[in-house]
PDB file of N, CA, C and O in Angstrom:
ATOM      1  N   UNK A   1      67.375 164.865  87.689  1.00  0.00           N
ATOM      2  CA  UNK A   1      68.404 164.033  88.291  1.00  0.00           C
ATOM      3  C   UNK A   1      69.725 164.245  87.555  1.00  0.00           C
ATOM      4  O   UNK A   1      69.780 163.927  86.367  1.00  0.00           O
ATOM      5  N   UNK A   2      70.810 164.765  88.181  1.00  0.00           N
ATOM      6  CA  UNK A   2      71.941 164.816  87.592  1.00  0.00           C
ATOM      7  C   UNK A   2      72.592 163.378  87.193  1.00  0.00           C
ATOM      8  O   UNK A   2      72.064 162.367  87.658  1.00  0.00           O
ATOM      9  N   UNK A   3      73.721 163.263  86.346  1.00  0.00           N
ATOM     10  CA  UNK A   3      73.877 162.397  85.535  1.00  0.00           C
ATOM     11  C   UNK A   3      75.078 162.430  85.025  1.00  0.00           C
ATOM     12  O   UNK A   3      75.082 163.168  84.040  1.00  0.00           O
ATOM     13  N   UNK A   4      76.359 161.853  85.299  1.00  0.00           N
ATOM     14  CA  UNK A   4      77.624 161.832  84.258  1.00  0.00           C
ATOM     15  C   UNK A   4      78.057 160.889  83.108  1.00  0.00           C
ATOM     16  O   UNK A   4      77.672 159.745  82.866  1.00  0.00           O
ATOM     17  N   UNK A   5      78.735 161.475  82.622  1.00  0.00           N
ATOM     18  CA  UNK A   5      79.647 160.484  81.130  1.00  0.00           C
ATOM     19  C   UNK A   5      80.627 160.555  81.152  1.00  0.00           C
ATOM     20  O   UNK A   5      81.154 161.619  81.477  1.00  0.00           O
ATOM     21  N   UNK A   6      81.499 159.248  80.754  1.00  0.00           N
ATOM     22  CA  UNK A   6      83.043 159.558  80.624  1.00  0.00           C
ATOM     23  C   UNK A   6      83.768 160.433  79.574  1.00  0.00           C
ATOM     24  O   UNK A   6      84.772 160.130  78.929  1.00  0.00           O
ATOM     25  N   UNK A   7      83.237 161.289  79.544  1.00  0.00           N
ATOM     26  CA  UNK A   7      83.812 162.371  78.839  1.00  0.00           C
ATOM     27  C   UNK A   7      84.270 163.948  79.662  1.00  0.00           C
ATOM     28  O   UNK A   7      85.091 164.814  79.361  1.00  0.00           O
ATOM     29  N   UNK A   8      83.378 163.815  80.717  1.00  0.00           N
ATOM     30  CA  UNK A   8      83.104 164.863  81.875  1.00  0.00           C
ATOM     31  C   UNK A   8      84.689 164.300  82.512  1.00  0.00           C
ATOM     32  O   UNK A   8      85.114 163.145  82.506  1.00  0.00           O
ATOM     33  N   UNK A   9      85.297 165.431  82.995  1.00  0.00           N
ATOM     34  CA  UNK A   9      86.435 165.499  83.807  1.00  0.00           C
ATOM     35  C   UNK A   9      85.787 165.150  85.445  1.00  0.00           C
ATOM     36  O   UNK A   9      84.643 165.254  85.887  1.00  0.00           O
ATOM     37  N   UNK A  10      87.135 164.677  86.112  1.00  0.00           N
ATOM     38  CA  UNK A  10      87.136 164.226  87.035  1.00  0.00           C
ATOM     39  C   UNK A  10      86.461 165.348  87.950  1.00  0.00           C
ATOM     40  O   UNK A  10      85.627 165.005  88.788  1.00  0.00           O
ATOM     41  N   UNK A  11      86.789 166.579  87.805  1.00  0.00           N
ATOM     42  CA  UNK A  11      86.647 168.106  88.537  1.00  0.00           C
ATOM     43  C   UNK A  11      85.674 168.182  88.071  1.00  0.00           C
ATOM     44  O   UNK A  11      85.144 168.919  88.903  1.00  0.00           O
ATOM     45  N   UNK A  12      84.588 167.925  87.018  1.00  0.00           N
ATOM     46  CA  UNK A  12      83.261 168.507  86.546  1.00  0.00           C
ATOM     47  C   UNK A  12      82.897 167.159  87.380  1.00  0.00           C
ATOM     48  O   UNK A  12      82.597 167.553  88.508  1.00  0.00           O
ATOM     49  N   UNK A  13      82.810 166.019  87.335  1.00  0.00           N
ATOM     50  CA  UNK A  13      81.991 164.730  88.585  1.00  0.00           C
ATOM     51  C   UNK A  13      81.913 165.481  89.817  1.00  0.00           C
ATOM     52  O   UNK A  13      80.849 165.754  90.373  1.00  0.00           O
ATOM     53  N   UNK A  14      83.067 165.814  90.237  1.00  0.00           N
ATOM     54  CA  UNK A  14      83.105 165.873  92.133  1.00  0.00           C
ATOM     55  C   UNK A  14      82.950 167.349  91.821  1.00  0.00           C
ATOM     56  O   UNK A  14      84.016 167.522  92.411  1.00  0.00           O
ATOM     57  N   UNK A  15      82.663 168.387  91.499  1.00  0.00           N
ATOM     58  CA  UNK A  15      81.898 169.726  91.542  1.00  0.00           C
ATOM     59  C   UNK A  15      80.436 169.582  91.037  1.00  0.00           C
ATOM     60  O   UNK A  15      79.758 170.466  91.561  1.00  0.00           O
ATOM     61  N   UNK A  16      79.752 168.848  90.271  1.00  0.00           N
ATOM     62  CA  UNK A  16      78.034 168.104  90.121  1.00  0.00           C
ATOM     63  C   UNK A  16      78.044 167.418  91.429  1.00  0.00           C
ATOM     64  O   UNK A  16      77.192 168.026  92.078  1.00  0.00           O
ATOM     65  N   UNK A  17      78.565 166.436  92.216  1.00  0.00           N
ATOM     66  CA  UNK A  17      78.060 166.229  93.454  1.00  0.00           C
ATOM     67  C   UNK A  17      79.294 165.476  94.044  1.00  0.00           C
ATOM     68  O   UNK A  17      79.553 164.374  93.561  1.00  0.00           O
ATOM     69  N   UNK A  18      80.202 166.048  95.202  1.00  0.00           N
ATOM     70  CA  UNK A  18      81.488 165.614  95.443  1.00  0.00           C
ATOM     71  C   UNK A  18      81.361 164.135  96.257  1.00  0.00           C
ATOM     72  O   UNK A  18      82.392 163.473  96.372  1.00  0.00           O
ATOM     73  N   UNK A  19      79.778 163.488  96.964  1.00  0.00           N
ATOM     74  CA  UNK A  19      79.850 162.380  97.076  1.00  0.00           C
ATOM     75  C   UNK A  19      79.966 161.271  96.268  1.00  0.00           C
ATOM     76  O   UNK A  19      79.918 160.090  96.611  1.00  0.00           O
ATOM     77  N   UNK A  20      80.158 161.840  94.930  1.00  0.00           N
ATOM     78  CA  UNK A  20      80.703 160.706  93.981  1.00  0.00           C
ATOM     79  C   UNK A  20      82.396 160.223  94.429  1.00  0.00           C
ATOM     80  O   UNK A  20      82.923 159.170  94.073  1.00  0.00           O
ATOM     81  N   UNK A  21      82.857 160.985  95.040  1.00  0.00           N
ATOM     82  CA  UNK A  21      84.282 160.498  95.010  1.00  0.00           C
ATOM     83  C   UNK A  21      84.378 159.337  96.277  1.00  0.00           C
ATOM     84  O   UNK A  21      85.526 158.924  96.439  1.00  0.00           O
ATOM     85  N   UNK A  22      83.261 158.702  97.272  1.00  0.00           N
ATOM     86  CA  UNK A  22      83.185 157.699  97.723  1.00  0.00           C
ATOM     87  C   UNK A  22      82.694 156.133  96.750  1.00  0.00           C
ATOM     88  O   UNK A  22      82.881 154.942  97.002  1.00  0.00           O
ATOM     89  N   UNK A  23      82.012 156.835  95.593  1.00  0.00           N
ATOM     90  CA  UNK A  23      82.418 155.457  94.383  1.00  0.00           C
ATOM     91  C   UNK A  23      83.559 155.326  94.116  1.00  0.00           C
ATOM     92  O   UNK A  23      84.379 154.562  94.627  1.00  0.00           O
ATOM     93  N   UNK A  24      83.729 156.315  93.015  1.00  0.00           N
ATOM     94  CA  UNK A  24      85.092 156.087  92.713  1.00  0.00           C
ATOM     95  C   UNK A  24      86.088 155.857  93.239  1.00  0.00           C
ATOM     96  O   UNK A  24      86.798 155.001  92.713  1.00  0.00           O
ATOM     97  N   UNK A  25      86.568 156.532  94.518  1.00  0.00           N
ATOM     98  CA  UNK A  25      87.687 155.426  95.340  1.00  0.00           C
ATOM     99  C   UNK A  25      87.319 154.339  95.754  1.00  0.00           C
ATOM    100  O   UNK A  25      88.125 153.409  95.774  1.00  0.00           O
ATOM    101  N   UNK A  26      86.333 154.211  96.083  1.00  0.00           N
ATOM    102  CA  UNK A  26      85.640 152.419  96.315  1.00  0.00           C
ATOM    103  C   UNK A  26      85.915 151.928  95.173  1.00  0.00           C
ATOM    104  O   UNK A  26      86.199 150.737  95.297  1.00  0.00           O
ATOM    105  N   UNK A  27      85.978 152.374  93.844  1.00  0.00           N
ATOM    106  CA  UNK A  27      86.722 151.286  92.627  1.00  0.00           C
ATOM    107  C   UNK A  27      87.894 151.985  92.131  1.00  0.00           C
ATOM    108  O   UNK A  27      88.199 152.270  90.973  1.00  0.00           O
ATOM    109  N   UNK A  28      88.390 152.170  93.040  1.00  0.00           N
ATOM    110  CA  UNK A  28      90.183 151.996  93.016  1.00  0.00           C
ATOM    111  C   UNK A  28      90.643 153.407  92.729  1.00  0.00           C
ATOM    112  O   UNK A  28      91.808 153.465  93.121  1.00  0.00           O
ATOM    113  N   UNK A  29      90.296 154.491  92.262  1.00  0.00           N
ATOM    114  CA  UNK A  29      90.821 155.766  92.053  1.00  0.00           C
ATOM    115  C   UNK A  29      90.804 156.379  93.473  1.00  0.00           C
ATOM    116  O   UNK A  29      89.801 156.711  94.104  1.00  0.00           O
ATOM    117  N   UNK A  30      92.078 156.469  93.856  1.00  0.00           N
ATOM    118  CA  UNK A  30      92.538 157.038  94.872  1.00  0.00           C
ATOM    119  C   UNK A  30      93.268 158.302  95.195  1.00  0.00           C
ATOM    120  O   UNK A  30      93.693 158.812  96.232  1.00  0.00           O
ATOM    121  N   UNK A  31      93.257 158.688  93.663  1.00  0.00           N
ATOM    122  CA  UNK A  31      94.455 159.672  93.455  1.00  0.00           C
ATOM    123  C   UNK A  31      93.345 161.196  93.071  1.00  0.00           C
ATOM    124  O   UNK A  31      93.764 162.247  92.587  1.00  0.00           O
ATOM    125  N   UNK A  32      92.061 160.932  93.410  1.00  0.00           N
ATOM    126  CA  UNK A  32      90.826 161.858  93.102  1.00  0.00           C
ATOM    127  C   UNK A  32      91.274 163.536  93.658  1.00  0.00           C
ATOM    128  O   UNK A  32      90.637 164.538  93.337  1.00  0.00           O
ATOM    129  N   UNK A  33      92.614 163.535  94.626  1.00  0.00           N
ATOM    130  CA  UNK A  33      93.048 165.302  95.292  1.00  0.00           C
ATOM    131  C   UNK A  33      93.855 165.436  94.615  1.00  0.00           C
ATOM    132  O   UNK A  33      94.542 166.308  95.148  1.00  0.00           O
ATOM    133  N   UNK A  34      94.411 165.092  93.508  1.00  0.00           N
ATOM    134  CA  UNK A  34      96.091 164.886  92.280  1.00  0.00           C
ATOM    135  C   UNK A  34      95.318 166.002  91.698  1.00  0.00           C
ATOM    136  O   UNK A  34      94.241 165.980  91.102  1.00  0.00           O
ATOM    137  N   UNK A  35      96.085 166.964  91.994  1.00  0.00           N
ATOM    138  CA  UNK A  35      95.395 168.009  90.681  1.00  0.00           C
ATOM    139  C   UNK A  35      95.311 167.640  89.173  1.00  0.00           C
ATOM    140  O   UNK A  35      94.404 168.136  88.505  1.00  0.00           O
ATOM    141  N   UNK A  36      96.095 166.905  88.675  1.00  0.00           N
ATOM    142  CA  UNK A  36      96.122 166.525  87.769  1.00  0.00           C
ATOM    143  C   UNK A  36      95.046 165.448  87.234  1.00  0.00           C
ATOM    144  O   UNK A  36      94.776 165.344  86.037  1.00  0.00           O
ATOM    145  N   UNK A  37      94.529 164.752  88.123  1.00  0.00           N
ATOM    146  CA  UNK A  37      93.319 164.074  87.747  1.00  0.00           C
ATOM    147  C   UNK A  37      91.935 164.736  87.716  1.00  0.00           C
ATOM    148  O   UNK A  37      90.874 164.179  87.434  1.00  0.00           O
ATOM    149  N   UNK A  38      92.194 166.480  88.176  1.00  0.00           N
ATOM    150  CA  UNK A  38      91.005 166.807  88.158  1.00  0.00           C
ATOM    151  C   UNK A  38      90.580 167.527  86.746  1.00  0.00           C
ATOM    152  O   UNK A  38      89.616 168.292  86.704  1.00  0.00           O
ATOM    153  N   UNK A  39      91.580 167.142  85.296  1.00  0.00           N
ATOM    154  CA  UNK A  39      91.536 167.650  84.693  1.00  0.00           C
ATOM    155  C   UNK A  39      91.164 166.384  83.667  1.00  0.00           C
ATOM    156  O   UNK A  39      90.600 166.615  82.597  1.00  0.00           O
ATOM    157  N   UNK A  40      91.460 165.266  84.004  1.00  0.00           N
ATOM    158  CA  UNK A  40      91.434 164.043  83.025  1.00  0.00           C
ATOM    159  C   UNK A  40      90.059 163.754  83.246  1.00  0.00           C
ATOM    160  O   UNK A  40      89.410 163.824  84.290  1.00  0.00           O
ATOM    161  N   UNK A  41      89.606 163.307  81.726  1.00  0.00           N
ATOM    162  CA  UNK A  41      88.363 162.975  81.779  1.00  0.00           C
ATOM    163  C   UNK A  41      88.181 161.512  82.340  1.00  0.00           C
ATOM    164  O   UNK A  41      89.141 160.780  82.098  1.00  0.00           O
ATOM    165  N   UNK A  42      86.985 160.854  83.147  1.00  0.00           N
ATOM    166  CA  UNK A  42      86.179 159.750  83.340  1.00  0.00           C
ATOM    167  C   UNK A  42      87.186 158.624  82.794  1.00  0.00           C
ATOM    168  O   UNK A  42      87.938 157.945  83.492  1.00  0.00           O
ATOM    169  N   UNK A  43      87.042 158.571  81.404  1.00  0.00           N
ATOM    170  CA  UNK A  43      87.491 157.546  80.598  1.00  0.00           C
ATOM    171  C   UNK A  43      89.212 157.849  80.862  1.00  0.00           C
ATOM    172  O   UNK A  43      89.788 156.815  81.200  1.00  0.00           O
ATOM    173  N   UNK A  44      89.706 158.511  80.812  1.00  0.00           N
ATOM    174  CA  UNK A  44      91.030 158.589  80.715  1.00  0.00           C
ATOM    175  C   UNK A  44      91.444 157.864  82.258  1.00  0.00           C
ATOM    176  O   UNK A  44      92.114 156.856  82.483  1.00  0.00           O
ATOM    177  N   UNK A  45      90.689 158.906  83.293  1.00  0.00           N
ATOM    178  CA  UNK A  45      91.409 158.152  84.749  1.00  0.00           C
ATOM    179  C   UNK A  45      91.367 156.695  84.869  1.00  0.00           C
ATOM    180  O   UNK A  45      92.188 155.994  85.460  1.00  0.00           O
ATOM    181  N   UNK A  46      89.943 156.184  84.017  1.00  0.00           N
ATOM    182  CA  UNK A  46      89.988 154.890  84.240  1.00  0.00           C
ATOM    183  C   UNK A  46      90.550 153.719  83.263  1.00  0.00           C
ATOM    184  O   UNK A  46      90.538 152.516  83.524  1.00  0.00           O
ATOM    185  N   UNK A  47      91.100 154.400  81.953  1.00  0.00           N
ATOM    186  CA  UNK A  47      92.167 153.703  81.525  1.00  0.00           C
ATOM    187  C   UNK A  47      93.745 153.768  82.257  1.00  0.00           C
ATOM    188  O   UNK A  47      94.571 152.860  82.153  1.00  0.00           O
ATOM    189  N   UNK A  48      93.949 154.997  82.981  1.00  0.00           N
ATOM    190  CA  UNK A  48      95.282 154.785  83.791  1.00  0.00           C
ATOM    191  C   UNK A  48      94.769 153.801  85.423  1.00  0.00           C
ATOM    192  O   UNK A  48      95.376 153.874  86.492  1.00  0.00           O
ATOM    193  N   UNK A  49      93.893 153.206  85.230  1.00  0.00           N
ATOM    194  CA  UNK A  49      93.481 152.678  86.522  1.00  0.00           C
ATOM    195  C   UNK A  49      93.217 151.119  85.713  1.00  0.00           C
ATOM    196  O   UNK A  49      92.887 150.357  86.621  1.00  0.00           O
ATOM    197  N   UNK A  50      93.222 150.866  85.278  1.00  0.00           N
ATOM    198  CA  UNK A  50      92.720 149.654  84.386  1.00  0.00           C
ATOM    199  C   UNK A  50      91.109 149.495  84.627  1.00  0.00           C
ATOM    200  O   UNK A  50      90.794 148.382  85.047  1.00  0.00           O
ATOM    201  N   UNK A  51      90.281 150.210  84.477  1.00  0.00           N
ATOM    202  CA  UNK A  51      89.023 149.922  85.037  1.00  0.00           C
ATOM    203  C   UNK A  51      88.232 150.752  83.449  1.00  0.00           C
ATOM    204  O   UNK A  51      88.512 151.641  82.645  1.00  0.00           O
ATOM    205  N   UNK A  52      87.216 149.838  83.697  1.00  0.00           N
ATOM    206  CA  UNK A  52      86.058 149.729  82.328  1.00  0.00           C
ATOM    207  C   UNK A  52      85.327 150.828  82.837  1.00  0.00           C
ATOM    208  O   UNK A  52      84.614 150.837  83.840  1.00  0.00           O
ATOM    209  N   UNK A  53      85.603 151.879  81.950  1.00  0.00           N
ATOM    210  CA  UNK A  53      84.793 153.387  81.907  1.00  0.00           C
ATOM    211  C   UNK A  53      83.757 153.306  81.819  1.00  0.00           C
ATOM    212  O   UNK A  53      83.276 154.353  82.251  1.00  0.00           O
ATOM    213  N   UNK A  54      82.923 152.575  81.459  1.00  0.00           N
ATOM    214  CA  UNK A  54      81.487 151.836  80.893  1.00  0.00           C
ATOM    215  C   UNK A  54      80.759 151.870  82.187  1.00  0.00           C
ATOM    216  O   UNK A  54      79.841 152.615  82.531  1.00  0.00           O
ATOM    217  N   UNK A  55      81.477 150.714  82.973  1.00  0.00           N
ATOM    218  CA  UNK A  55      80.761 150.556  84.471  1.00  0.00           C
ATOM    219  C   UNK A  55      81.058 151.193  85.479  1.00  0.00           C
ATOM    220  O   UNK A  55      80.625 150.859  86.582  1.00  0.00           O
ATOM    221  N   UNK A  56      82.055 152.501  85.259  1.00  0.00           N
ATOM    222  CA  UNK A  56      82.449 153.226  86.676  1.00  0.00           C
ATOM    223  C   UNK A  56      81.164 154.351  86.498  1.00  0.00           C
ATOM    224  O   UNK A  56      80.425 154.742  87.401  1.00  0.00           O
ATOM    225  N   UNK A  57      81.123 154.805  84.846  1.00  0.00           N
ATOM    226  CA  UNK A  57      80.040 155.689  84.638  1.00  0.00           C
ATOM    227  C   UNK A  57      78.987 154.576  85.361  1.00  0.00           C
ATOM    228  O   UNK A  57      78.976 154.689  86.587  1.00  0.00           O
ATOM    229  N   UNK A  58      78.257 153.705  84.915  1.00  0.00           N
ATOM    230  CA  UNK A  58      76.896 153.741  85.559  1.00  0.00           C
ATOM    231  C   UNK A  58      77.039 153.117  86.983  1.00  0.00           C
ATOM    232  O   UNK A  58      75.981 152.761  87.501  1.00  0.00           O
ATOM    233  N   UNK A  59      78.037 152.956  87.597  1.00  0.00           N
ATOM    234  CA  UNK A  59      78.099 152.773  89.269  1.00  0.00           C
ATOM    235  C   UNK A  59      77.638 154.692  89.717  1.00  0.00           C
ATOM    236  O   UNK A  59      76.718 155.088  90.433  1.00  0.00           O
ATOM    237  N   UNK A  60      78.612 155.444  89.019  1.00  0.00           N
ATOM    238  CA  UNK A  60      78.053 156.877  89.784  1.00  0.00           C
ATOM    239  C   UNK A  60      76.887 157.460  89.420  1.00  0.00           C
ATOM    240  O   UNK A  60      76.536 158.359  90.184  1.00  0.00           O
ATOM    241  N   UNK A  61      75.977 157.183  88.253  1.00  0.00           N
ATOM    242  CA  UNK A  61      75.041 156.877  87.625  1.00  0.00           C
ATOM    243  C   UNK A  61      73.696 156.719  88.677  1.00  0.00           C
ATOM    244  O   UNK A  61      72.742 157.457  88.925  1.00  0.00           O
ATOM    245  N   UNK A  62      74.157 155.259  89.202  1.00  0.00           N
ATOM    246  CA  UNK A  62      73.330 154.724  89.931  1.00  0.00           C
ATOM    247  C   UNK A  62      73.176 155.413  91.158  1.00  0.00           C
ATOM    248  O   UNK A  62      72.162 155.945  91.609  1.00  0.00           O
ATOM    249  N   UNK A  63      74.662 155.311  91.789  1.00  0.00           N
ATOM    250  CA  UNK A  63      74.661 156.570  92.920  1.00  0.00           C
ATOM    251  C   UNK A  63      73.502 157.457  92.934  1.00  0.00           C
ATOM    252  O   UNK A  63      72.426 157.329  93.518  1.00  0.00           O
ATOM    253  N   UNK A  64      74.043 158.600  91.991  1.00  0.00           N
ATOM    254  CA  UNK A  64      72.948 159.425  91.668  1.00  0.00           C
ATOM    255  C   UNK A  64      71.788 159.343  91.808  1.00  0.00           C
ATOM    256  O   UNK A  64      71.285 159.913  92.777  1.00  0.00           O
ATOM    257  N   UNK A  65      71.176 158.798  91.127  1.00  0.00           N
ATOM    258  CA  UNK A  65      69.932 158.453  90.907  1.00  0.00           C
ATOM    259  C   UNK A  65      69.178 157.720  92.610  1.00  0.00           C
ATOM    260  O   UNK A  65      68.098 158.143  93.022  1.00  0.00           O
ATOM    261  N   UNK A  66      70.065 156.506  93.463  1.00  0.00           N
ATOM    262  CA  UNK A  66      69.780 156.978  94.350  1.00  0.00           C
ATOM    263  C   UNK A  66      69.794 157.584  95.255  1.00  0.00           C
ATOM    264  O   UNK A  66      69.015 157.443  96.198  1.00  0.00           O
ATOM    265  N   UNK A  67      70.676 158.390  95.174  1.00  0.00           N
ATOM    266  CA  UNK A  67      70.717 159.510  96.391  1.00  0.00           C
ATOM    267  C   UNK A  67      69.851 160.677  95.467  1.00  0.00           C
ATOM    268  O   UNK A  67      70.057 161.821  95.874  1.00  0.00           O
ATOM    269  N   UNK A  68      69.000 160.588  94.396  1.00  0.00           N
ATOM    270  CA  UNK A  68      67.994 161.526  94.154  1.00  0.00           C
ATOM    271  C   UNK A  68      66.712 161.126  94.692  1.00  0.00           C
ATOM    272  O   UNK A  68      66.062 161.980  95.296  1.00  0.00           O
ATOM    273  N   UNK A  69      66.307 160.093  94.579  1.00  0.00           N
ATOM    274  CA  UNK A  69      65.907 158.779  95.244  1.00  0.00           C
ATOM    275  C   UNK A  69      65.053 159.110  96.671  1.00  0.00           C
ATOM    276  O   UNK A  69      63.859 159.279  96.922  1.00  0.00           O
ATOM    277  N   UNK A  70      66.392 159.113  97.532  1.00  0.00           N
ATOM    278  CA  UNK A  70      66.156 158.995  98.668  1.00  0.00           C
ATOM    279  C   UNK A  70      65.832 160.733  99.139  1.00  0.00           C
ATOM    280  O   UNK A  70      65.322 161.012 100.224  1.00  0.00           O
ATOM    281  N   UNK A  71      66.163 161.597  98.286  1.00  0.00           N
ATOM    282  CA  UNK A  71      66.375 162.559  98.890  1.00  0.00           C
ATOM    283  C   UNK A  71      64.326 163.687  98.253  1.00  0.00           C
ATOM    284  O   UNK A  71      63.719 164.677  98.662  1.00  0.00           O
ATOM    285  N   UNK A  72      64.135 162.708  97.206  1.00  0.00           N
ATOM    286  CA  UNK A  72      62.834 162.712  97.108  1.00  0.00           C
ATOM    287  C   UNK A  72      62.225 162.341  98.141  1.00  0.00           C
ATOM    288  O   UNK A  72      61.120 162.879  98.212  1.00  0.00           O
ATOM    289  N   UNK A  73      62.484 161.566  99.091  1.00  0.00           N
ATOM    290  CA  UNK A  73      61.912 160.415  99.658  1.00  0.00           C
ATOM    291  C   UNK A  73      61.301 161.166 100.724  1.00  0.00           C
ATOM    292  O   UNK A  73      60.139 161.284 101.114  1.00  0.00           O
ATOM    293  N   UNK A  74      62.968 161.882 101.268  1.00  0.00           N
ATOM    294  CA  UNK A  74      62.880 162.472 102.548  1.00  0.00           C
ATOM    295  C   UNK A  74      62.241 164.004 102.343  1.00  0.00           C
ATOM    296  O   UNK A  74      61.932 164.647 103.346  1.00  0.00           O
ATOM    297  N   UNK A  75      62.125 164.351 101.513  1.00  0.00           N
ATOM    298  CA  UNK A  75      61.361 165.603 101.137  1.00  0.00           C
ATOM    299  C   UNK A  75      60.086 165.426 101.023  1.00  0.00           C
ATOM    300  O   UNK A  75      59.394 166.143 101.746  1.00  0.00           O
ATOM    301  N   UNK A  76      59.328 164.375 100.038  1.00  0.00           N
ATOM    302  CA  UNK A  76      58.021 163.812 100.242  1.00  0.00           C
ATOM    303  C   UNK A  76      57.328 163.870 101.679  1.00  0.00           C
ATOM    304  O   UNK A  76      56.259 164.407 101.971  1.00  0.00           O
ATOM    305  N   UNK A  77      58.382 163.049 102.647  1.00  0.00           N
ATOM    306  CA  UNK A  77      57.815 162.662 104.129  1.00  0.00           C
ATOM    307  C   UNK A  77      57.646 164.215 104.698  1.00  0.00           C
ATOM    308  O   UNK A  77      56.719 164.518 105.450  1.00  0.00           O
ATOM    309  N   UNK A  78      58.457 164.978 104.338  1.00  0.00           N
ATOM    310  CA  UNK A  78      58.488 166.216 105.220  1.00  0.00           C
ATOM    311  C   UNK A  78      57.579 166.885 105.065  1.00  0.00           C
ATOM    312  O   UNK A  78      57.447 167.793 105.885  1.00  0.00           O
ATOM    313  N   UNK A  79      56.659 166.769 104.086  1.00  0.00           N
ATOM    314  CA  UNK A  79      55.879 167.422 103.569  1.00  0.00           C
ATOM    315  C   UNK A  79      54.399 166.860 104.122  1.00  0.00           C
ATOM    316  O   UNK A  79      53.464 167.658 104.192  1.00  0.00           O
ATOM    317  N   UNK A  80      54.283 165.958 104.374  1.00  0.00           N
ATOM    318  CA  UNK A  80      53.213 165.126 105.202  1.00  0.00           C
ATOM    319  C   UNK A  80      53.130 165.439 106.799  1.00  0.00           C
ATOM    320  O   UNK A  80      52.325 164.832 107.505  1.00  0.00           O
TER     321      UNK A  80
END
């Protein structure tokens, strides 16, 4: 299961799996096509956003995990 940290740049998140960038603009980073944010790490975008790096990591975290989740899920069934 893939997995990020706020240390990982914005461009290393959305190139590991680019449906992360429907979290993160859901908590306020909107500016995710700014070339320039694709170079700032996790923690940095979300100190220029006022948002706790802590919980944006495990919101995409969670993401992850379920859309690994589900995608077990639907692979399991296919297989039956």
């Amino acid at each position: 299961m893939a997995q990020i940290n706020k240390s990982m740049t914005i461009g290393e998140i959305l190139n590991l799996d680019f449906d992360t960038a429907q979290v993160l603009m859901g908590m306020g980073m909107h500016c995710l096509g700014c070339p320039a944010s694709q170079g700032e790490s996790l923690e940095e975008a979300c100190m220029v956003h006022g948002l706790d790096a802590g919980i944006v990591e495990k919101a995409v975290n969670e993401y992850l995990a379920d859309k690994a989740k589900f995608e077990a899920e639907i692979k399991d069934g296919a297989a039956e």
